[in-house]
PDB file of C-alpha atoms in Angstrom:
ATOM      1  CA  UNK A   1       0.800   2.794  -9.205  1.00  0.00           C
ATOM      2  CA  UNK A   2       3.237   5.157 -10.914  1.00  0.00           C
ATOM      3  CA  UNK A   3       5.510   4.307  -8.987  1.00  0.00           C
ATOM      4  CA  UNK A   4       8.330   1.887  -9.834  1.00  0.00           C
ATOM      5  CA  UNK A   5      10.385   0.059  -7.417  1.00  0.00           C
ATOM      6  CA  UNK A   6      11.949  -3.612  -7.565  1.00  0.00           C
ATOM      7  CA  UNK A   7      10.578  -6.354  -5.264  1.00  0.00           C
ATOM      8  CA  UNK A   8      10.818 -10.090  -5.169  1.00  0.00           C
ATOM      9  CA  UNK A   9       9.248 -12.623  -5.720  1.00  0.00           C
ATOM     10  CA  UNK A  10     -12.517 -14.723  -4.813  1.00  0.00           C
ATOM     11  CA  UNK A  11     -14.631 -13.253  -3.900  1.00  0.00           C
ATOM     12  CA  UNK A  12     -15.824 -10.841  -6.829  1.00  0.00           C
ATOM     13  CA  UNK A  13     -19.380  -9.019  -6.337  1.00  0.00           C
ATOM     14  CA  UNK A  14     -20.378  -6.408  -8.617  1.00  0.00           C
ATOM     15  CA  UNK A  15     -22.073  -3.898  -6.987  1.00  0.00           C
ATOM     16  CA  UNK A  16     -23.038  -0.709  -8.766  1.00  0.00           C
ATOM     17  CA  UNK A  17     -23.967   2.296  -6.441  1.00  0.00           C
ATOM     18  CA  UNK A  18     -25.426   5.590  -7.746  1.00  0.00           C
ATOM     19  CA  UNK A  19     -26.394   8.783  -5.907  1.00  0.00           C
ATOM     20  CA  UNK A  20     -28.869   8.567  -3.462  1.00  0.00           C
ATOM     21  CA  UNK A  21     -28.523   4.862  -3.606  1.00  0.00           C
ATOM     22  CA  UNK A  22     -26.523   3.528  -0.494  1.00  0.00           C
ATOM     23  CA  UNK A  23     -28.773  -0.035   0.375  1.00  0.00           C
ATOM     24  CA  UNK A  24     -27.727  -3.033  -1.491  1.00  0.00           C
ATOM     25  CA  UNK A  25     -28.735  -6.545  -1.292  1.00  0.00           C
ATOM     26  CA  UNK A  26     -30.108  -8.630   2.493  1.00  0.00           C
ATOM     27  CA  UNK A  27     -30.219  -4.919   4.008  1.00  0.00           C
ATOM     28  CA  UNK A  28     -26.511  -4.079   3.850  1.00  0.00           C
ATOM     29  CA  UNK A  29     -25.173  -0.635   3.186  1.00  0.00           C
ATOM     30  CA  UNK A  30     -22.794   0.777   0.415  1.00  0.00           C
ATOM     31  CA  UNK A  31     -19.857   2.987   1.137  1.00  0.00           C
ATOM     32  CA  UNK A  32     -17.527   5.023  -1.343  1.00  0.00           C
ATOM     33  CA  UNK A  33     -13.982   6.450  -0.304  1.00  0.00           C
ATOM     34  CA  UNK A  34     -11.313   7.848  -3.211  1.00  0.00           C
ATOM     35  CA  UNK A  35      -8.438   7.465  -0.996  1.00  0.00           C
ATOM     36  CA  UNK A  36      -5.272   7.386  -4.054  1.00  0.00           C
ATOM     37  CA  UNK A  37      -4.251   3.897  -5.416  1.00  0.00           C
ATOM     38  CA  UNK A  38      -6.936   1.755  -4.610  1.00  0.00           C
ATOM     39  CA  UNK A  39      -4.723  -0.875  -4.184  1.00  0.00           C
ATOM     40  CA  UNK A  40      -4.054   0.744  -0.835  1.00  0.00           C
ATOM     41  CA  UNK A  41      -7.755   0.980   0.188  1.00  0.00           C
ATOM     42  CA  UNK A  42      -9.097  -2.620   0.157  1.00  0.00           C
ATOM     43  CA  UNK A  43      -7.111  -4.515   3.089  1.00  0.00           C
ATOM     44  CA  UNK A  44      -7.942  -1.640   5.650  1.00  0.00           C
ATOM     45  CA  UNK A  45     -11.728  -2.078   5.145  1.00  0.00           C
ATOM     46  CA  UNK A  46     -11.856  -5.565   4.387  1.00  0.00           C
ATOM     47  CA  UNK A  47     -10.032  -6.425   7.847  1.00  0.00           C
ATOM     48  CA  UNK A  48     -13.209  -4.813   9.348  1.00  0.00           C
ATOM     49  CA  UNK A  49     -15.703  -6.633  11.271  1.00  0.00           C
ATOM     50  CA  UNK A  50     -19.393  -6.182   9.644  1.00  0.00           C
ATOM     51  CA  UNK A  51     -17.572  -5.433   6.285  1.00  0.00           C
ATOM     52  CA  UNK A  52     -19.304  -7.221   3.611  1.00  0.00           C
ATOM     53  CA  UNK A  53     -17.582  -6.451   0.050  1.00  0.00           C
ATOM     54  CA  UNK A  54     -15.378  -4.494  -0.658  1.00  0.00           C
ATOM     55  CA  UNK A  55     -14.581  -3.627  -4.961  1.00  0.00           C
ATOM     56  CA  UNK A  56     -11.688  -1.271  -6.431  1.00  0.00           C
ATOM     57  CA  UNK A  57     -13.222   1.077  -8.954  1.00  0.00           C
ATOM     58  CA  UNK A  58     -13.933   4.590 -10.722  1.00  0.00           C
ATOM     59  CA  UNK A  59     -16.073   6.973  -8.871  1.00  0.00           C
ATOM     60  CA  UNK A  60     -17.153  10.708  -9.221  1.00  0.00           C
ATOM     61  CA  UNK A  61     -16.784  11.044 -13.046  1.00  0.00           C
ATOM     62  CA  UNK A  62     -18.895  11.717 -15.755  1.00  0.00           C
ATOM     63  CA  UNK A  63     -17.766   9.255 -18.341  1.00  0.00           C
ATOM     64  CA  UNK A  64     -19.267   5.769 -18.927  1.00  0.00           C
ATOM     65  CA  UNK A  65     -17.652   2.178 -18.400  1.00  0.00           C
ATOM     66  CA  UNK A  66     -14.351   3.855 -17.773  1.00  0.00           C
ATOM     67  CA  UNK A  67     -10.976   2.036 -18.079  1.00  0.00           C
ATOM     68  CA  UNK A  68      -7.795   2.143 -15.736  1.00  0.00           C
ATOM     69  CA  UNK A  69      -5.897   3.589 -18.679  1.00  0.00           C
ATOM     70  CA  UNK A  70      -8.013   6.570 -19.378  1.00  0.00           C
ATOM     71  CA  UNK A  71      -8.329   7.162 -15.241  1.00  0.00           C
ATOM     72  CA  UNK A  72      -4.796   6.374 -14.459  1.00  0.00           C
ATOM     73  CA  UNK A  73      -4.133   8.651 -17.045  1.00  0.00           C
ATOM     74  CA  UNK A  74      -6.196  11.426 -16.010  1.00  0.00           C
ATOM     75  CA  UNK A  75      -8.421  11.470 -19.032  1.00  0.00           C
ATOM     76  CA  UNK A  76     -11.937  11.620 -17.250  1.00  0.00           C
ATOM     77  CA  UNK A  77     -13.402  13.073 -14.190  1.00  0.00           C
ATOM     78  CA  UNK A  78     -13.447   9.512 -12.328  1.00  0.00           C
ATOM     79  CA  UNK A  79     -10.855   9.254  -9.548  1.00  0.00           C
ATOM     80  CA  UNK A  80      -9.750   5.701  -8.249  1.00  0.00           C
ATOM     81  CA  UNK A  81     -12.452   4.722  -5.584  1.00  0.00           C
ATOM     82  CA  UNK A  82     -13.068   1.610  -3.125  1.00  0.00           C
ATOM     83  CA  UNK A  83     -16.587   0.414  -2.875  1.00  0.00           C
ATOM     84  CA  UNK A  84     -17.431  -0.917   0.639  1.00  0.00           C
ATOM     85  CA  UNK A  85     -20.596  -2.745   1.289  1.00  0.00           C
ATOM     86  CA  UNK A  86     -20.971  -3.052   5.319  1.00  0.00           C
ATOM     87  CA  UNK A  87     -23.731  -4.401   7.231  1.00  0.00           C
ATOM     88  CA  UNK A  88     -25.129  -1.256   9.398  1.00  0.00           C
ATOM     89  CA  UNK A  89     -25.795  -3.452  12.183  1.00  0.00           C
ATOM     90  CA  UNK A  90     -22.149  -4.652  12.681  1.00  0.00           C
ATOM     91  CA  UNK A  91     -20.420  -1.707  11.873  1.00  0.00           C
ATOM     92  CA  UNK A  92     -21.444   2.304  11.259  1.00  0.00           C
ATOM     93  CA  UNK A  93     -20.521   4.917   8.610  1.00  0.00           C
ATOM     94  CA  UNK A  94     -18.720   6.857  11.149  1.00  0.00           C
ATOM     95  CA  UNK A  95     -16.055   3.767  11.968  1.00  0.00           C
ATOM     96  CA  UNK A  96     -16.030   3.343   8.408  1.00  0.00           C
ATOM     97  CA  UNK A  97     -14.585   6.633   8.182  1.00  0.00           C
ATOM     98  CA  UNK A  98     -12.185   6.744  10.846  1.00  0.00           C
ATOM     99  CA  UNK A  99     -10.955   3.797   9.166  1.00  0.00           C
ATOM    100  CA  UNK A 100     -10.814   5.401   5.710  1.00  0.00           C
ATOM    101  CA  UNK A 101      -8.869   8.701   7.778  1.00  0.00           C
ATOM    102  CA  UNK A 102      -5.929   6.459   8.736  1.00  0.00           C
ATOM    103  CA  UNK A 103      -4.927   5.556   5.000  1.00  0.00           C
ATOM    104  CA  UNK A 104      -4.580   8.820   3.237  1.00  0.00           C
ATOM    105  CA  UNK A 105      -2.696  12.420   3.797  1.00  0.00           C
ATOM    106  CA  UNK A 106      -6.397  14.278   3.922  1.00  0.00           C
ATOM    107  CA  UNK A 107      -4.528  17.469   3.432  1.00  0.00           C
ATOM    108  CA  UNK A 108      -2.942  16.793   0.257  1.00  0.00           C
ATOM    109  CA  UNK A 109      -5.304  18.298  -2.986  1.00  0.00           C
ATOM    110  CA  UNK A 110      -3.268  17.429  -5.823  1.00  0.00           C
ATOM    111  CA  UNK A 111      -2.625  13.362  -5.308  1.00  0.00           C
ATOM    112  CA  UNK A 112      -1.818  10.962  -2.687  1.00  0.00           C
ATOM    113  CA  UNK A 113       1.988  10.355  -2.131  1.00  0.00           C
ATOM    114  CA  UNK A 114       3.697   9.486  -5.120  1.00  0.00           C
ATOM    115  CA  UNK A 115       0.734   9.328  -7.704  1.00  0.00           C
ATOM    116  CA  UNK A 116       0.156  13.059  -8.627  1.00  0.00           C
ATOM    117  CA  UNK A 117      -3.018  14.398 -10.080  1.00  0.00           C
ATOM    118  CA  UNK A 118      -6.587  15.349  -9.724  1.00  0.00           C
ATOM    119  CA  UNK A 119      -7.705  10.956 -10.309  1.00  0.00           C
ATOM    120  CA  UNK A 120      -5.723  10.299  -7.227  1.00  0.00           C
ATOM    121  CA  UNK A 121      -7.462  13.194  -4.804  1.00  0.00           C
ATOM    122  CA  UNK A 122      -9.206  11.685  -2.194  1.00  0.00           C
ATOM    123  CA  UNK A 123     -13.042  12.117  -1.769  1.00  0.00           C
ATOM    124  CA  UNK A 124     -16.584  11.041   0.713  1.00  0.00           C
ATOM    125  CA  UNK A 125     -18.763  10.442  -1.319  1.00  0.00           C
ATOM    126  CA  UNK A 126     -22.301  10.710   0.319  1.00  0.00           C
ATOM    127  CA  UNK A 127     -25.278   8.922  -0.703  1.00  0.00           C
ATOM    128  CA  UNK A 128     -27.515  10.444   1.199  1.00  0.00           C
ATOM    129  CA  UNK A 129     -28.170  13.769   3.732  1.00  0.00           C
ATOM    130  CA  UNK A 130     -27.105  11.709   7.203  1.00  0.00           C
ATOM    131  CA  UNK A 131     -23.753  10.118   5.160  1.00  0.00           C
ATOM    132  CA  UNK A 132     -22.758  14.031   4.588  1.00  0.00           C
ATOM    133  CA  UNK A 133     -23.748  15.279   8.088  1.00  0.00           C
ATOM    134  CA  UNK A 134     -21.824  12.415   9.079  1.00  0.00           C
ATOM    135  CA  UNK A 135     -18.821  12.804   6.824  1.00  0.00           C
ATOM    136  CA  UNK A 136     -18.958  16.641   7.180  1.00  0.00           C
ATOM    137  CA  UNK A 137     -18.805  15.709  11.600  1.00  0.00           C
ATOM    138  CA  UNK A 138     -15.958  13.721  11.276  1.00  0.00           C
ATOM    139  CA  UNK A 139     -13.865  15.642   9.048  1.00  0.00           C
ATOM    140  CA  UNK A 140     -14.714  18.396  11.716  1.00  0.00           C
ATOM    141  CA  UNK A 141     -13.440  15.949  14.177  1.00  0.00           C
ATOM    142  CA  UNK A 142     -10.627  15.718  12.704  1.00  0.00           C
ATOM    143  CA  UNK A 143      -9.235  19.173  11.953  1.00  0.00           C
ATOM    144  CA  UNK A 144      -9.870  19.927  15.636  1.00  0.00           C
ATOM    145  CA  UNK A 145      -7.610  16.948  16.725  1.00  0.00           C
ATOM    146  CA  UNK A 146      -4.738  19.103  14.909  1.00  0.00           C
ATOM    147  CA  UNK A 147      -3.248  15.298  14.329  1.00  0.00           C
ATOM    148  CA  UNK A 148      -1.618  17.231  10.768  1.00  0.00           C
ATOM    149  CA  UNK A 149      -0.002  20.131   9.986  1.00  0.00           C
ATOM    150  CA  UNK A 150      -2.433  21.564   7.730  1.00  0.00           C
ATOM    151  CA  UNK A 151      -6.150  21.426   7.281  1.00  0.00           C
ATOM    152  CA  UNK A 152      -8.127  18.819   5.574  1.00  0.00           C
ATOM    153  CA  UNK A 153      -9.257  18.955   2.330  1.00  0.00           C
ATOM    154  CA  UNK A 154     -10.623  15.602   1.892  1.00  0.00           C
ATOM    155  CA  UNK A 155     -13.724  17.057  -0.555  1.00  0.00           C
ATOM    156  CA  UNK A 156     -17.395  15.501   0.382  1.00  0.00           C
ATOM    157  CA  UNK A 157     -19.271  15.291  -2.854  1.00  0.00           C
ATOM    158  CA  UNK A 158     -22.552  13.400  -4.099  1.00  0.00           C
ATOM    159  CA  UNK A 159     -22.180   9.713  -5.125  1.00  0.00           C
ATOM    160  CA  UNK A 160     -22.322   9.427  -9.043  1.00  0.00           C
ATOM    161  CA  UNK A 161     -22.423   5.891 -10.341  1.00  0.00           C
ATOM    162  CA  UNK A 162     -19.644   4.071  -9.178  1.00  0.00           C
ATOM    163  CA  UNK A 163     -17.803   1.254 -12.006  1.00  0.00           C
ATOM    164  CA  UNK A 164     -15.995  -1.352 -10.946  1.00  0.00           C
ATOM    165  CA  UNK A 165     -12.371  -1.835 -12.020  1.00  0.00           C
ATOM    166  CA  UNK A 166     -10.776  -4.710 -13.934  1.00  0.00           C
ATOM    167  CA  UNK A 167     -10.408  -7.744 -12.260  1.00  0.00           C
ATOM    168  CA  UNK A 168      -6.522  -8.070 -12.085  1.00  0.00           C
ATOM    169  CA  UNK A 169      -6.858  -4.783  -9.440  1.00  0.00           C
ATOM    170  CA  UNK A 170      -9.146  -7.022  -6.779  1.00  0.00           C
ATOM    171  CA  UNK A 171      -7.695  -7.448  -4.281  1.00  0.00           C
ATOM    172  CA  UNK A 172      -4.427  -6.835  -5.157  1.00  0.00           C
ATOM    173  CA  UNK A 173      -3.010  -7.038  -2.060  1.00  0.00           C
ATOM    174  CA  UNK A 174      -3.577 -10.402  -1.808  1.00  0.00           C
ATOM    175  CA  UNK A 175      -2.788 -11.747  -5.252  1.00  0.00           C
ATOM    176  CA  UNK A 176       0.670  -9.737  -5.599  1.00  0.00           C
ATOM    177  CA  UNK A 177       1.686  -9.400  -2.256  1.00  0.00           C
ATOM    178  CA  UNK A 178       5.596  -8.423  -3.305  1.00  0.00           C
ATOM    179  CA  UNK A 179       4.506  -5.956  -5.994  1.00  0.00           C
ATOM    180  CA  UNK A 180       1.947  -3.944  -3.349  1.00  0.00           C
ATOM    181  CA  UNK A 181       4.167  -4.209  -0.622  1.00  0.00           C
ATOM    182  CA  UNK A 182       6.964  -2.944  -2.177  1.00  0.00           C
ATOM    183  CA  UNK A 183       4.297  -0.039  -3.996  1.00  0.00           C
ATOM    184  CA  UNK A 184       3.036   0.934  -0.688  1.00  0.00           C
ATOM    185  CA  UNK A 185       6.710   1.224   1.186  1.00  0.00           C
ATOM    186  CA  UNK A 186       8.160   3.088  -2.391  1.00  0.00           C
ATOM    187  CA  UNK A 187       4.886   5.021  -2.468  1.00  0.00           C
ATOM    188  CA  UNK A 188       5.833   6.633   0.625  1.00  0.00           C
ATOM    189  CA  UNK A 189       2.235   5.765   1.947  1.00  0.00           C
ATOM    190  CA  UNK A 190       3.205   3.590   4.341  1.00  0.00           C
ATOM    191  CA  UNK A 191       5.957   5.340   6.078  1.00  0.00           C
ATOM    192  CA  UNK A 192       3.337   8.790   6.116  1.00  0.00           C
ATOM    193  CA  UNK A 193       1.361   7.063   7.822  1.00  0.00           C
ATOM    194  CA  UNK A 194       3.328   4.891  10.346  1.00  0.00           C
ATOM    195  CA  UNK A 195       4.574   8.356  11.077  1.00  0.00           C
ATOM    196  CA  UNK A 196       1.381  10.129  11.580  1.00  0.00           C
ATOM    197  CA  UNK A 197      -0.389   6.794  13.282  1.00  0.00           C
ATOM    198  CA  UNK A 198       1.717   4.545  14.115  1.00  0.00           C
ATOM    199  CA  UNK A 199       0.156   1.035  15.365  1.00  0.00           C
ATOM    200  CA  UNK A 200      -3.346   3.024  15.193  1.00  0.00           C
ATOM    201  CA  UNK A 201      -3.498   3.183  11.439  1.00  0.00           C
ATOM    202  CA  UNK A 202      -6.691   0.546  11.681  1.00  0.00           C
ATOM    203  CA  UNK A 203      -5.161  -2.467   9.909  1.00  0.00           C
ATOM    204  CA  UNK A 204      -2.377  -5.306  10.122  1.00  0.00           C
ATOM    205  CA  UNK A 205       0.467  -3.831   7.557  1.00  0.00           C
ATOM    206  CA  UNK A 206       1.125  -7.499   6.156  1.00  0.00           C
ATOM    207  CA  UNK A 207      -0.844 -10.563   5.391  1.00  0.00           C
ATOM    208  CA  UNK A 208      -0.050 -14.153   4.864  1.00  0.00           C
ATOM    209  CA  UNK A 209      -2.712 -15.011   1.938  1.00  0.00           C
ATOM    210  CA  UNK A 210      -4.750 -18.641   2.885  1.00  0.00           C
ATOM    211  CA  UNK A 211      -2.430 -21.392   1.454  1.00  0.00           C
ATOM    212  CA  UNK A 212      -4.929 -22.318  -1.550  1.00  0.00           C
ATOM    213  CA  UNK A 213      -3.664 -18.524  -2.801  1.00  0.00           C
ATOM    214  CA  UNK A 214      -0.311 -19.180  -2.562  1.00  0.00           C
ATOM    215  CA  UNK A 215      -0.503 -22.288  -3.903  1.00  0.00           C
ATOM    216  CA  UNK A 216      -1.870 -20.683  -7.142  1.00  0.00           C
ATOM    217  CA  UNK A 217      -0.060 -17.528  -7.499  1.00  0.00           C
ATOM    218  CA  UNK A 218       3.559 -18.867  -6.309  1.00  0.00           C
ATOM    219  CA  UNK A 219       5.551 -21.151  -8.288  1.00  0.00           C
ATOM    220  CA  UNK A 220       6.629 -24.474  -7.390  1.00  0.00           C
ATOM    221  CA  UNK A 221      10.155 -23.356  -5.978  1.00  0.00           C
ATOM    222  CA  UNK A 222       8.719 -20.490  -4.521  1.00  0.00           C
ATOM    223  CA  UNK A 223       6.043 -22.343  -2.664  1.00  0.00           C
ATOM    224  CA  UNK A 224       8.615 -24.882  -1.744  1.00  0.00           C
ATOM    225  CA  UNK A 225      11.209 -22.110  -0.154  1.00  0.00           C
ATOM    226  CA  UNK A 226       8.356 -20.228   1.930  1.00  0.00           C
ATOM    227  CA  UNK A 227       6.623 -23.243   2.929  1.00  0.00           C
ATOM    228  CA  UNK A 228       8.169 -26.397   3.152  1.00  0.00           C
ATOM    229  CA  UNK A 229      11.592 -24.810   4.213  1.00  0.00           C
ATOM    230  CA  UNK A 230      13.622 -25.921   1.129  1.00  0.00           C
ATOM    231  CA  UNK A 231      16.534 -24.426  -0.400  1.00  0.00           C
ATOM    232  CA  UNK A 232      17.128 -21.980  -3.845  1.00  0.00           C
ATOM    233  CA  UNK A 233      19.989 -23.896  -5.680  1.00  0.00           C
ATOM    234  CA  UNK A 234      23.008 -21.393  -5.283  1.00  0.00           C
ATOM    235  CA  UNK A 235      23.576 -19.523  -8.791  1.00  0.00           C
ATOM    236  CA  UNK A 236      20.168 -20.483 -10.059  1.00  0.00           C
ATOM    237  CA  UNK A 237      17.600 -18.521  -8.634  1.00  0.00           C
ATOM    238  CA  UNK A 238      15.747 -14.979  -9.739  1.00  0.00           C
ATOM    239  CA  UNK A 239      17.765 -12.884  -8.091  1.00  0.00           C
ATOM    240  CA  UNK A 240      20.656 -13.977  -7.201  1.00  0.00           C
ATOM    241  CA  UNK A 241      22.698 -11.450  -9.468  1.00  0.00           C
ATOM    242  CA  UNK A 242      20.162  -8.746  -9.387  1.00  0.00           C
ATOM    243  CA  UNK A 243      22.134  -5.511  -9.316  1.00  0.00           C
ATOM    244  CA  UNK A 244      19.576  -3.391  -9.555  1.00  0.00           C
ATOM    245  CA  UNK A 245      18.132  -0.976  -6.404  1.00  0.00           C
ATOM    246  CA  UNK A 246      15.255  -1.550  -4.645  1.00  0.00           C
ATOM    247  CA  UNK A 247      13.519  -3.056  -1.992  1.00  0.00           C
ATOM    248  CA  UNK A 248      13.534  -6.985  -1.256  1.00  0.00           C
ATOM    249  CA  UNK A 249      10.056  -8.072   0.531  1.00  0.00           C
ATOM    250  CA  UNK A 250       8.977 -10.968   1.867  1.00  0.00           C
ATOM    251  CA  UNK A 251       6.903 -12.805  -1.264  1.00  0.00           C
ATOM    252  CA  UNK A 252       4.438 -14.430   1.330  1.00  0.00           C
ATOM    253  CA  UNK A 253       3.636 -11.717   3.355  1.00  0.00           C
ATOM    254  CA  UNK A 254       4.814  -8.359   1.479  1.00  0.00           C
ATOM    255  CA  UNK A 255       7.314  -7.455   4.666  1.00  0.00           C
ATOM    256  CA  UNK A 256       9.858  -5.598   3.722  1.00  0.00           C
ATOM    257  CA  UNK A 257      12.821  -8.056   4.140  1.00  0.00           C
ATOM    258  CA  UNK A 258      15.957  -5.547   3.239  1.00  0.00           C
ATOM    259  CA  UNK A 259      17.486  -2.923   0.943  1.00  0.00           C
ATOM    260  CA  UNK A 260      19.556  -3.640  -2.570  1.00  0.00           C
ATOM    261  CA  UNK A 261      22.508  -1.567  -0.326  1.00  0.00           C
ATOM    262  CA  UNK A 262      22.451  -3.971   2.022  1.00  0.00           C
ATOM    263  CA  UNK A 263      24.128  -6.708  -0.585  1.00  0.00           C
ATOM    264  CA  UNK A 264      27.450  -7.690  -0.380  1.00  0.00           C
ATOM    265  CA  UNK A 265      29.273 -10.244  -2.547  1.00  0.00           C
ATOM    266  CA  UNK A 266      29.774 -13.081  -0.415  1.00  0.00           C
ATOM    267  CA  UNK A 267      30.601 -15.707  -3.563  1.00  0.00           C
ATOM    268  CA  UNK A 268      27.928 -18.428  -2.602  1.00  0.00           C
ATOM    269  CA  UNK A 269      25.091 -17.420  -4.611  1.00  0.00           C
TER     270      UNK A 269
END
């Protein structure tokens, strides 16, 4: 989230999972992946079948009630962390992780893409013995397939208690769709891993939030443009003299639409 780049333009459950605790409420299970921004990390999992819940948050540190300005900043031990809660029944730990493998460079120590430091590493964290045999197998699995050019160092660690962040990072995805999209293109995270996994990266790259969510997060000439097929009055509209580089995306969906050095001046706003 470092990372700067110009774009245009609930279901909340707090679940709290400490070490050797993986059950949570009606029988379903709890999961715990540091995979970088955990922006990133909610879509993937929540596109899932058998996927419950799924809650940005802090993981693996030692401080208490932590906040995303003393984690982004790398004042604790906590690295950014998704939560999943998954019915076992529906879906296993193992597909869980082959999902959570297909949205982060697992040979990359110091970060993930262009958020540096040891809050962004990417962690398992294991609840009990069978989640690390499990975790350990599949990270195994995955060295052998030689699908990178170095090995993984995706650490497996015990689950500590894991706090959920504040409630303008749920789902993010969803609520600023131009803002993540254009985070996860700048980030370099998606291209990585269109690169390494092409239409096998495990999830749909953009989403068209239900209409009720656009209807409260765009404005009335936004909602208008994207949905009702009106027109931005020429010389009157956000951008229409933005100079400045960046990306343009798609404010409904997050799809990258063009680049700034695309523009030309055609004289009609």
């Amino acid at each position: 989230m470092q990372y700067l780049i110009i774009a245009s333009a609930l279901l909340f459950v707090v679940l709290t999972a400490f070490a050797g605790e993986n059950v949570s409420a009606k029988g379903n299970s709890v999961a715990v992946f540091g995979g970088g921004c955990f922006w990133c990390m909610e879509s993937p999992f929540e596109q899932l079948e058998g996927v419950v819940d799924v809650t940005a948050g802090y993981a693996g540190g030692d401080e208490v009630d932590p906040t995303y300005g003393q984690v982004s900043s790398g004042r604790t031990s906590h690295i950014e962390s998704v939560q999943v809660v998954y019915d076992p029944e529906k879906i296993s730990y193992d597909e869980l992780l082959d999902t959570f493998w297909r949205q982060i460079d697992p040979t990359d120590d110091s970060g993930q893409f262009a958020d540096r430091g040891n809050h962004y590493r990417t962690a398992i964290f294991y609840s009990n013995e069978e989640e690390k045999e499990v975790a350990e197998k599949s990270k195994e699995k995955l060295n052998a397939a030689e699908v990178f050019d170095r090995p993984v160092v995706t650490a497996i660690v015990p689950a500590k208690k894991f706090y959920p962040a504040e409630e303008y990072h749920q789902d993010y995805y969803r609520k600023n769709v131009a803002h993540y999209s254009a985070y996860k293109i700048g980030s370099g995270r998606a291209g990585f891993l269109n690169n390494v996994w092409g239409e096998d990266s495990g999830h749909k790259e953009y989403i068209k939030p239900d209409d009720s969510v656009l209807r409260s997060t765009l404005t009335d000439l936004q909602y208008d443009v994207t949905r009702k097929d009106a027109t931005e009055p020429a010389f009157n509209n956000t951008y229409w003299d933005n100079k400045e580089a960046g990306i343009y995306v798609d404010i409904v969906s997050g799809e990258p639409l063009f680049s700034s050095l695309d523009k030309f001046k055609s004289g009609t706003g």
